[in-house]
Amino acid sequence: MNADILLGLQWGDEGKGKIVDVLTPKYDIIARFQGGPNAGHTLVFNNVKHVLHTIPSGIFRANAMNVIGNGVVIDPYIFKEEIDKLVAHGIDVKSKIIISSKAHIIMPSHKALDEAYENDKGDKKIGSTKKGIGPTYTDKIARTGLRVGDILLDFNAIYNSRKQQHAKILANYSYSFDIVAYEQKWFEGIALIKSMQIIDTEYYINKQLRSGKSVLCEGAQGTLLDIEFGSYPFVTSSNTISAGACVGLGISPKVVGKVFGIFKAYCTRVGSGPFPTELFDETGALMQKYGNEFGSTTGRPRRCGWLDLVALKYAIMLNGVTQLFMMKIDVMNTFDTIKVCTGYSYKGEVIDYMPNDIEGVVPVYKEFKGWNCELPSNSYADLPQEIKTYIEFIETETGVPVQIISTGPEREKTIIR
Ligand code: GDP
């Protein structure tokens, strides 16, 4: 079988959690390939809201196995909290998760380093979530990281040696994070991970694919935050694009099947960084309010703006998207006019690509008539013509079909064409 990939095409928070949940019944294995607990995938069903940070969204399905791949970074403290909450809801967690021995561990001192580096940037802050993710990936590339497989070795010795290295760096910075206070629960998390299934997940996934099992690779954050292609330095520390699934799970590009690209009917961004279509007016405030655009991990308000087709086409190109899933169209139900950015005005001309110095662009918009009504839950035919015109314009511009349209946070509010 092939491995399909599901990922965000914007700056994250596109609604990936809901869609993975809709798709998981079709897959035997759900695998996370990058990112850390800065991800916050929200799933709502049976009137209970669940936010997953490190655990793949297949955890709520009895028949799915969940893989935390080598490309992921794990904070044992947060991981344990997440597992405890799921167990409290009666979910069988331990037997349904497999962790890569090569995944890297976020240490308490990584969190202190994150805060120290961000403080040091003064007014040039990148808006880090200060969860230690950047410093953990830095150590991975510097070949000084701590990995899950180390838990099965002389862990305390390895841990203390890494911690001492961090202490030398931290001595030059100011930070308030209390490493010692965090350590107790962090070590409880390490003990929990040790009691779980730690294996070389690349062998597992490839074997399962060969035996006909289906795999869904679940991306976190979004394409425009990719370390290579996002608006550097306002990016995350991992490859969020489809190629990241190969690296972060140990699968060949030859086994990749469909690439599902998720986007919101408008745009949001958390933290600093360029955002060409950002709105600073009443419409932007309404998007924030109706879309409940506050981070599921940090609670930070998300910046809001119109859909940016230049950015969407860039994301589609980088990922090889085969199907588009449009989320949160209901947020614009009361808008008289809907705008879509079709190009950028840049150095005296209109361009259709994202220039490296994107700060200098001014969006060029096409206007659409709003639909001004509540939406049906699951019938494309019953959607108002104004939405169909909007969706079909996006399909024509991108050349990719919009296969799913989400009209609300609940599982049931999903139109599949
Ligand atoms: P993710 O990180 O990509 O999974 O996105 P988040 O979970 O952080 O943000 C998506 C938010 O939008 C969550 O609160 C979802 O419950 C909610 N959501 C998902 N789809 C829809 C939708 O179609 N309409 C509305 N109004 N909310 C949605």
Coordinates of N, CA and C and ligand atoms in Angstrom, one line a residue, residues 8 12-20 38-44 49-52 57 218-221 262 264 266 290-297 302 326-331 405-410 413-414, ligand 1:
G8 N -0.9 20.8 6.5 CA -1.4 22.1 6.5 C -0.7 22.9 5.4
G12 N -0.3 26.8 9.8 CA -0.8 26.0 10.9 C -2.2 26.3 11.3
D13 N -2.7 25.5 12.2 CA -4.1 25.7 12.8 C -5.2 25.6 11.7
E14 N -4.9 24.9 10.6 CA -5.9 24.8 9.5 C -7.1 23.9 9.9
G15 N -6.9 23.1 10.9 CA -8.0 22.2 11.3 C -7.6 20.7 10.9
K16 N -6.3 20.5 11.0 CA -5.8 19.1 10.6 C -6.4 18.0 11.5
G17 N -6.5 18.4 12.8 CA -7.0 17.4 13.8 C -8.3 16.9 13.4
K18 N -9.2 17.7 13.0 CA -10.6 17.3 12.7 C -10.5 16.4 11.4
I19 N -9.7 16.7 10.5 CA -9.7 15.9 9.2 C -9.0 14.6 9.4
V20 N -7.9 14.6 10.2 CA -7.3 13.3 10.5 C -8.3 12.4 11.1
N38 N 4.4 21.9 20.2 CA 3.9 23.2 19.8 C 2.6 22.9 18.9
A39 N 2.5 21.7 18.4 CA 1.3 21.4 17.7 C 0.1 21.2 18.6
G40 N -1.1 21.6 18.2 CA -2.2 21.3 19.0 C -3.4 21.0 18.1
H41 N -3.6 19.7 17.9 CA -4.7 19.3 17.0 C -6.0 19.1 17.8
T42 N -7.0 19.9 17.4 CA -8.2 19.8 18.2 C -9.3 18.9 17.5
L43 N -9.8 18.0 18.3 CA -10.9 17.1 17.8 C -12.1 17.3 18.7
V44 N -13.2 17.4 18.1 CA -14.5 17.5 18.9 C -15.4 16.4 18.6
K49 N -14.1 18.2 23.9 CA -13.0 18.7 23.0 C -11.7 18.1 23.5
H50 N -11.0 17.5 22.6 CA -9.7 16.9 22.9 C -8.6 17.7 22.1
V51 N -7.5 18.1 22.8 CA -6.4 18.7 22.1 C -5.2 17.8 22.2
L52 N -4.7 17.3 21.0 CA -3.5 16.5 21.0 C -2.3 17.2 20.6
S57 N -3.6 11.6 15.8 CA -5.0 11.7 16.0 C -5.8 10.4 15.8
E218 N 0.7 12.3 9.4 CA 0.0 13.4 9.9 C 0.9 14.6 10.1
G219 N 0.8 15.6 9.3 CA 1.7 16.8 9.5 C 1.3 17.7 10.6
A220 N 2.2 18.4 11.2 CA 1.9 19.4 12.2 C 2.4 20.8 11.7
Q221 N 1.9 21.9 12.3 CA 2.1 23.2 11.9 C 1.7 23.4 10.4
I262 N -4.6 20.8 3.5 CA -5.7 21.4 4.3 C -5.5 22.9 4.3
K264 N -7.6 26.8 5.4 CA -8.8 27.5 5.8 C -9.3 28.4 4.7
Y266 N -9.9 31.3 4.9 CA -9.3 32.6 5.0 C -7.9 32.2 5.6
Y290 N -15.5 34.7 15.2 CA -16.3 33.6 14.8 C -15.5 32.3 14.6
G291 N -14.2 32.5 14.2 CA -13.4 31.3 14.0 C -12.7 30.9 15.3
N292 N -13.0 31.6 16.4 CA -12.4 31.3 17.7 C -10.9 31.1 17.5
E293 N -10.3 32.1 16.9 CA -8.9 32.0 16.5 C -7.9 32.4 17.6
F294 N -7.9 31.5 18.6 CA -7.0 31.6 19.7 C -6.2 30.3 19.8
G295 N -4.9 30.3 19.9 CA -4.1 29.1 19.9 C -4.6 28.0 20.8
S296 N -4.7 26.7 20.3 CA -5.1 25.6 21.2 C -4.0 25.2 22.2
T297 N -2.8 25.6 21.9 CA -1.7 25.2 22.8 C -1.3 26.4 23.7
R302 N -4.8 34.6 17.2 CA -4.3 34.4 15.9 C -4.6 35.7 15.0
M326 N -11.0 22.2 2.3 CA -11.2 23.6 2.8 C -11.9 23.6 4.1
M327 N -11.4 24.3 5.1 CA -11.9 24.3 6.4 C -12.5 25.7 6.8
K328 N -13.5 25.6 7.7 CA -14.0 26.8 8.4 C -14.7 27.8 7.5
I329 N -15.3 27.3 6.5 CA -16.0 28.2 5.5 C -17.1 28.9 6.3
D330 N -17.7 28.2 7.3 CA -18.8 28.8 8.1 C -18.5 30.1 8.8
V331 N -17.2 30.3 9.0 CA -16.8 31.5 9.7 C -17.1 32.8 9.0
I405 N -15.2 19.9 2.3 CA -15.5 21.3 2.7 C -16.0 21.1 4.2
S406 N -15.3 21.8 5.1 CA -15.7 21.6 6.5 C -16.6 22.9 6.9
T407 N -17.8 22.6 7.4 CA -18.7 23.7 7.7 C -18.9 23.8 9.2
G408 N -18.0 23.2 10.1 CA -18.2 23.4 11.5 C -17.1 22.5 12.2
P409 N -16.9 22.7 13.5 CA -15.8 21.9 14.1 C -16.2 20.4 14.3
E410 N -17.5 20.1 14.3 CA -18.0 18.8 14.6 C -17.7 17.8 13.5
K413 N -20.1 17.8 10.5 CA -20.2 19.0 9.6 C -19.1 18.9 8.6
T414 N -19.2 17.9 7.8 CA -18.1 17.7 6.8 C -18.7 17.3 5.5
Ligands
GDP1 P1 -4.8 22.0 13.6 O1 -3.6 22.3 14.5 O2 -4.5 22.2 12.2 O3 -5.5 20.7 14.0 O4 -5.9 23.2 13.9 P2 -6.4 23.6 15.4 O5 -7.0 22.4 15.9 O6 -5.5 24.3 16.2 O7 -7.5 24.6 14.9 C1 -8.6 24.3 14.3 C2 -9.8 24.8 15.1 O8 -10.8 25.0 14.3 C3 -10.2 23.9 16.2 O9 -10.7 24.6 17.3 C4 -11.3 23.1 15.5 O10 -12.3 22.6 16.3 C5 -11.9 24.2 14.6 N1 -12.5 23.8 13.4 C6 -12.1 22.8 12.5 N2 -12.8 22.8 11.4 C7 -13.8 23.8 11.6 C8 -14.8 24.3 10.7 O11 -15.0 23.8 9.6 N3 -15.5 25.4 11.2 C9 -15.3 25.9 12.4 N4 -16.0 26.9 12.8 N5 -14.3 25.4 13.2 C10 -13.5 24.4 12.8

